[in-house]
mmCIF file of C-alpha atoms in Angstrom:
data_model
loop_
_atom_site.group_PDB
_atom_site.id
_atom_site.type_symbol
_atom_site.label_atom_id
_atom_site.label_comp_id
_atom_site.label_asym_id
_atom_site.label_seq_id
_atom_site.Cartn_x
_atom_site.Cartn_y
_atom_site.Cartn_z
ATOM 1 C CA ARG A 1 -0.272 -0.131 0.070
ATOM 2 C CA GLY A 2 2.403 2.645 0.899
ATOM 3 C CA ALA A 3 4.435 2.337 -2.498
ATOM 4 C CA ALA A 4 1.143 2.489 -4.408
ATOM 5 C CA ALA A 5 -0.148 5.458 -2.456
ATOM 6 C CA LEU A 6 3.326 6.879 -3.009
ATOM 7 C CA ALA A 7 3.140 6.673 -5.948
ATOM 8 C CA ALA A 8 -0.260 8.459 -6.752
ATOM 9 C CA VAL A 9 1.855 11.559 -5.669
ATOM 10 C CA PRO A 10 2.892 13.574 -8.542
ATOM 11 C CA VAL A 11 6.502 13.858 -8.787
ATOM 12 C CA SER A 12 6.158 17.614 -8.776
ATOM 13 C CA ILE A 13 4.818 17.640 -4.920
ATOM 14 C CA LEU A 14 7.951 15.114 -3.870
ATOM 15 C CA GLN A 15 9.884 17.737 -5.558
ATOM 16 C CA LEU A 16 8.462 20.832 -4.247
ATOM 17 C CA ILE A 17 8.339 20.281 -0.577
ATOM 18 C CA ASP A 18 11.014 17.995 -0.259
ATOM 19 C CA GLY A 19 12.497 21.319 -1.567
ATOM 20 C CA TRP A 20 10.822 23.446 1.589
ATOM 21 C CA SER A 21 13.434 23.306 4.445
ATOM 22 C CA ASP A 22 11.456 25.964 6.220
ATOM 23 C CA HIS A 23 7.822 24.755 5.960
ATOM 24 C CA PRO A 24 6.907 21.332 6.815
ATOM 25 C CA ALA A 25 4.421 19.591 5.129
ATOM 26 C CA TYR A 26 2.563 16.265 3.936
ATOM 27 C CA VAL A 27 0.680 15.008 1.761
ATOM 28 C CA GLN A 28 -2.650 13.134 3.046
ATOM 29 C CA SER A 29 -5.087 10.945 0.960
ATOM 30 C CA LYS A 30 -8.789 11.769 1.696
ATOM 31 C CA LEU A 31 -8.993 9.366 4.762
ATOM 32 C CA THR A 32 -5.732 10.959 6.812
ATOM 33 C CA ASP A 33 -3.144 8.552 5.652
ATOM 34 C CA VAL A 34 0.182 10.363 4.784
ATOM 35 C CA LEU A 35 1.345 9.751 1.181
ATOM 36 C CA ALA A 36 4.686 11.789 1.302
ATOM 37 C CA VAL A 37 6.229 14.439 3.841
ATOM 38 C CA ASN A 38 9.314 16.480 4.030
ATOM 39 C CA ARG A 39 11.927 16.139 6.918
ATOM 40 C CA LEU A 40 10.895 19.243 8.572
ATOM 41 C CA CYS A 41 6.662 17.296 8.708
ATOM 42 C CA ALA A 42 8.504 14.449 10.230
ATOM 43 C CA ALA A 43 10.858 16.137 12.993
ATOM 44 C CA LEU A 44 7.216 17.508 14.356
ATOM 45 C CA SER A 45 6.142 14.288 15.593
ATOM 46 C CA PRO A 46 6.771 10.415 14.474
ATOM 47 C CA ASN A 47 3.395 10.659 13.141
ATOM 48 C CA TYR A 48 4.327 12.534 10.564
ATOM 49 C CA ALA A 49 5.103 9.325 8.336
ATOM 50 C CA VAL A 50 4.411 7.905 5.211
ATOM 51 C CA GLY A 51 1.523 4.930 5.806
ATOM 52 C CA VAL A 52 0.511 6.342 9.202
ATOM 53 C CA ASN A 53 -3.251 7.507 9.149
ATOM 54 C CA LEU A 54 -3.266 11.034 11.336
ATOM 55 C CA LEU A 55 -6.553 10.206 12.239
ATOM 56 C CA ARG A 56 -5.845 6.723 14.199
ATOM 57 C CA ALA A 57 -2.987 9.157 15.519
ATOM 58 C CA VAL A 58 -4.888 11.894 16.962
ATOM 59 C CA PHE A 59 -7.739 9.588 18.930
ATOM 60 C CA LEU A 60 -4.820 7.121 19.784
ATOM 61 C CA ASP A 61 -1.919 7.766 20.542
ATOM 62 C CA PRO A 62 -1.642 9.311 23.863
ATOM 63 C CA ALA A 63 1.726 11.366 22.824
ATOM 64 C CA GLU A 64 -0.244 13.314 20.251
ATOM 65 C CA ARG A 65 -2.493 13.850 22.974
ATOM 66 C CA GLU A 66 0.227 15.466 24.971
ATOM 67 C CA LEU A 67 1.765 17.293 21.980
ATOM 68 C CA ARG A 68 -1.270 19.814 20.595
ATOM 69 C CA ARG A 69 -2.230 21.750 22.845
ATOM 70 C CA ASP A 70 -5.970 22.295 21.201
ATOM 71 C CA TRP A 71 -6.280 18.484 21.392
ATOM 72 C CA GLU A 72 -10.400 18.822 21.902
ATOM 73 C CA GLU A 73 -10.641 21.330 18.469
ATOM 74 C CA ALA A 74 -8.245 19.866 16.633
ATOM 75 C CA THR A 75 -10.118 16.431 17.174
ATOM 76 C CA GLU A 76 -13.504 18.028 16.410
ATOM 77 C CA GLU A 77 -11.873 19.865 13.243
ATOM 78 C CA ALA A 78 -10.677 16.210 12.080
ATOM 79 C CA VAL A 79 -14.085 14.997 12.444
ATOM 80 C CA ALA A 80 -15.554 17.472 10.971
ATOM 81 C CA THR A 81 -13.321 17.767 8.088
ATOM 82 C CA LEU A 82 -13.411 13.958 7.218
ATOM 83 C CA ARG A 83 -17.447 13.699 7.213
ATOM 84 C CA ALA A 84 -16.797 16.732 4.405
ATOM 85 C CA ARG A 85 -14.539 14.773 2.287
ATOM 86 C CA VAL A 86 -16.190 12.188 2.081
ATOM 87 C CA GLY A 87 -19.125 13.474 1.517
ATOM 88 C CA PRO A 88 -21.884 10.886 0.206
ATOM 89 C CA ASP A 89 -19.213 8.220 -0.156
ATOM 90 C CA VAL A 90 -19.949 7.166 2.839
ATOM 91 C CA ASP A 91 -20.317 3.214 1.944
ATOM 92 C CA ASP A 92 -16.583 3.708 1.294
ATOM 93 C CA PRO A 93 -14.889 0.484 2.855
ATOM 94 C CA ALA A 94 -11.880 1.955 4.050
ATOM 95 C CA LEU A 95 -14.089 4.386 5.467
ATOM 96 C CA ARG A 96 -16.530 2.488 7.121
ATOM 97 C CA GLU A 97 -13.407 -0.040 8.502
ATOM 98 C CA LEU A 98 -11.377 3.295 9.895
ATOM 99 C CA VAL A 99 -14.973 4.653 11.567
ATOM 100 C CA GLY A 100 -15.783 1.131 13.057
ATOM 101 C CA GLU A 101 -12.657 0.854 14.924
ATOM 102 C CA LEU A 102 -12.199 4.519 16.296
ATOM 103 C CA SER A 103 -15.908 4.260 17.294
ATOM 104 C CA VAL A 104 -14.766 0.832 19.162
ATOM 105 C CA ARG A 105 -11.177 2.380 20.805
ATOM 106 C CA SER A 106 -11.791 6.243 21.389
ATOM 107 C CA ASP A 107 -15.262 7.490 23.215
ATOM 108 C CA ARG A 108 -14.361 11.069 21.923
ATOM 109 C CA PHE A 109 -14.483 9.856 18.263
ATOM 110 C CA ARG A 110 -17.723 7.935 18.175
ATOM 111 C CA ARG A 111 -19.226 10.840 20.170
ATOM 112 C CA LEU A 112 -17.862 13.517 17.468
ATOM 113 C CA TRP A 113 -18.397 11.246 14.329
ATOM 114 C CA ALA A 114 -22.850 10.593 15.871
ATOM 115 C CA ARG A 115 -23.119 14.710 16.065
ATOM 116 C CA HIS A 116 -22.871 14.518 12.116
ATOM 117 C CA ASP A 117 -20.649 17.810 11.617
ATOM 118 C CA VAL A 118 -19.342 18.720 8.237
ATOM 119 C CA ARG A 119 -16.728 21.216 8.144
ATOM 120 C CA PRO A 120 -14.971 22.481 4.610
ATOM 121 C CA ARG A 121 -11.155 21.809 5.024
ATOM 122 C CA HIS A 122 -10.012 25.876 5.798
ATOM 123 C CA GLY A 123 -6.637 27.866 6.903
ATOM 124 C CA LEU A 124 -6.096 26.921 11.159
ATOM 125 C CA VAL A 125 -3.050 27.767 13.939
ATOM 126 C CA ARG A 126 -2.293 24.430 15.388
ATOM 127 C CA ARG A 127 -0.959 24.702 18.977
ATOM 128 C CA LEU A 128 1.854 22.366 19.373
ATOM 129 C CA ARG A 129 4.034 21.671 22.495
ATOM 130 C CA HIS A 130 7.466 19.868 21.160
ATOM 131 C CA PRO A 131 9.110 17.621 23.386
ATOM 132 C CA ARG A 132 12.690 19.651 21.652
ATOM 133 C CA VAL A 133 11.830 23.090 21.123
ATOM 134 C CA GLY A 134 8.559 24.240 23.376
ATOM 135 C CA ASP A 135 5.836 25.636 22.651
ATOM 136 C CA ILE A 136 5.056 26.348 18.857
ATOM 137 C CA GLU A 137 2.170 27.585 16.152
ATOM 138 C CA LEU A 138 2.028 26.446 13.344
ATOM 139 C CA HIS A 139 -0.287 28.384 10.249
ATOM 140 C CA SER A 140 -2.192 25.379 8.796
ATOM 141 C CA ASP A 141 -3.045 25.083 5.170
ATOM 142 C CA LYS A 142 -4.380 22.404 3.099
ATOM 143 C CA LEU A 143 -4.445 22.801 -0.431
ATOM 144 C CA THR A 144 -6.458 20.198 -2.825
ATOM 145 C CA ILE A 145 -4.164 18.567 -5.232
ATOM 146 C CA ASP A 146 -5.718 18.217 -8.383
ATOM 147 C CA GLY A 147 -5.539 15.690 -11.175
ATOM 148 C CA THR A 148 -5.479 13.623 -7.802
ATOM 149 C CA GLU A 149 -8.282 11.124 -6.279
ATOM 150 C CA GLY A 150 -9.006 13.621 -3.137
ATOM 151 C CA LEU A 151 -5.089 13.914 -2.028
ATOM 152 C CA THR A 152 -4.279 17.590 -0.188
ATOM 153 C CA LEU A 153 -1.316 19.250 0.699
ATOM 154 C CA VAL A 154 -0.659 20.410 3.732
ATOM 155 C CA VAL A 155 1.583 23.396 4.316
ATOM 156 C CA PHE A 156 2.632 24.948 7.941
ATOM 157 C CA HIS A 157 4.047 27.984 8.537
ATOM 158 C CA THR A 158 5.144 30.965 11.002
ATOM 159 C CA GLU A 159 4.228 34.143 11.712
ATOM 160 C CA PRO A 160 7.668 35.707 10.110
ATOM 161 C CA GLY A 161 9.898 36.936 13.138
ATOM 162 C CA SER A 162 7.795 35.642 15.903
ATOM 163 C CA ARG A 163 9.201 33.284 18.764
ATOM 164 C CA SER A 164 7.285 30.574 16.733
ATOM 165 C CA ALA A 165 9.167 30.648 13.428
ATOM 166 C CA GLU A 166 12.605 30.862 15.520
ATOM 167 C CA GLN A 167 11.464 27.468 17.302
ATOM 168 C CA LEU A 168 10.567 25.765 13.960
ATOM 169 C CA LYS A 169 14.393 27.205 12.699
ATOM 170 C CA ILE A 170 16.131 25.205 15.665
ATOM 171 C CA LEU A 171 13.869 22.424 14.919
ATOM 172 C CA GLY A 172 14.926 22.149 11.461
ATOM 173 C CA SER A 173 18.995 22.932 12.851
ATOM 174 C CA LEU A 174 17.848 19.426 14.676
ATOM 175 C CA ALA A 175 16.767 17.504 12.053
ATOM 176 C CA ALA A 176 19.053 17.871 9.787
ATOM 177 C CA PRO A 177 21.178 15.043 9.032
ATOM 178 C CA ALA A 178 24.325 14.617 9.882
ATOM 179 C CA HIS A 179 25.908 14.558 6.260
ATOM 180 C CA ASP A 180 24.745 18.078 5.636
ATOM 181 C CA GLN A 181 27.159 19.168 8.394
ATOM 182 C CA GLU A 182 29.791 16.949 6.701
ATOM 183 C CA THR A 183 29.651 18.472 2.980
ATOM 184 C CA ASP A 184 32.719 20.674 3.386
ATOM 185 C CA ARG A 185 35.116 18.498 5.150
ATOM 186 C CA ALA A 186 38.107 16.916 2.571
ATOM 187 C CA PRO A 187 38.617 13.231 2.084
ATOM 188 C CA ASP A 188 41.471 12.737 4.773
ATOM 189 C CA GLY A 189 38.850 14.323 7.280
ATOM 190 C CA GLY A 190 40.143 18.097 7.078
ATOM 191 C CA ARG A 191 38.687 20.856 5.925
ATOM 192 C CA ALA A 192 38.465 21.042 2.646
ATOM 193 C CA PRO A 193 40.188 24.333 0.778
ATOM 194 C CA GLU A 194 38.637 27.459 0.198
ATOM 195 C CA PRO A 195 37.674 27.777 -3.649
#
């Protein structure tokens, strides 16, 4: 499922999000399965990973509840947005399986699903308490990817010059792979000569 789902994400979108070093971003299916994610987004939570269903994660993983200072609001929005995305396609077997599992395992999900709230996607602010950089506020925008079957590009960004922007920059430096910091070493381990 992972390789097929990844193949469904246009290559141009994969290249786009991989090039964003200052903006966490991921691609999700209409049922909130993560299909692609950039390095900075993966640093926000281990649940921003290909193959993870974010709805399951937000309702069932206690670490997500700790991470999200706005967990109550986020769960309400997630269920209402899911209803908007699936529309009349409530007989989709994958949707029925997801809703069935979450209804059994989460009282909160069951109550929210029973309300039948429908809310179209809109930009909002996510309030996180990250274990490595502290409190951070991220604007979240969800963009439909044309030519796909309901895929959404989710992009996070901060207010320029804000404390959250600084925290995100720190998180980015912590998430940078070690080889990025080693690129200007000579083969013998010393500094490469200046050009």
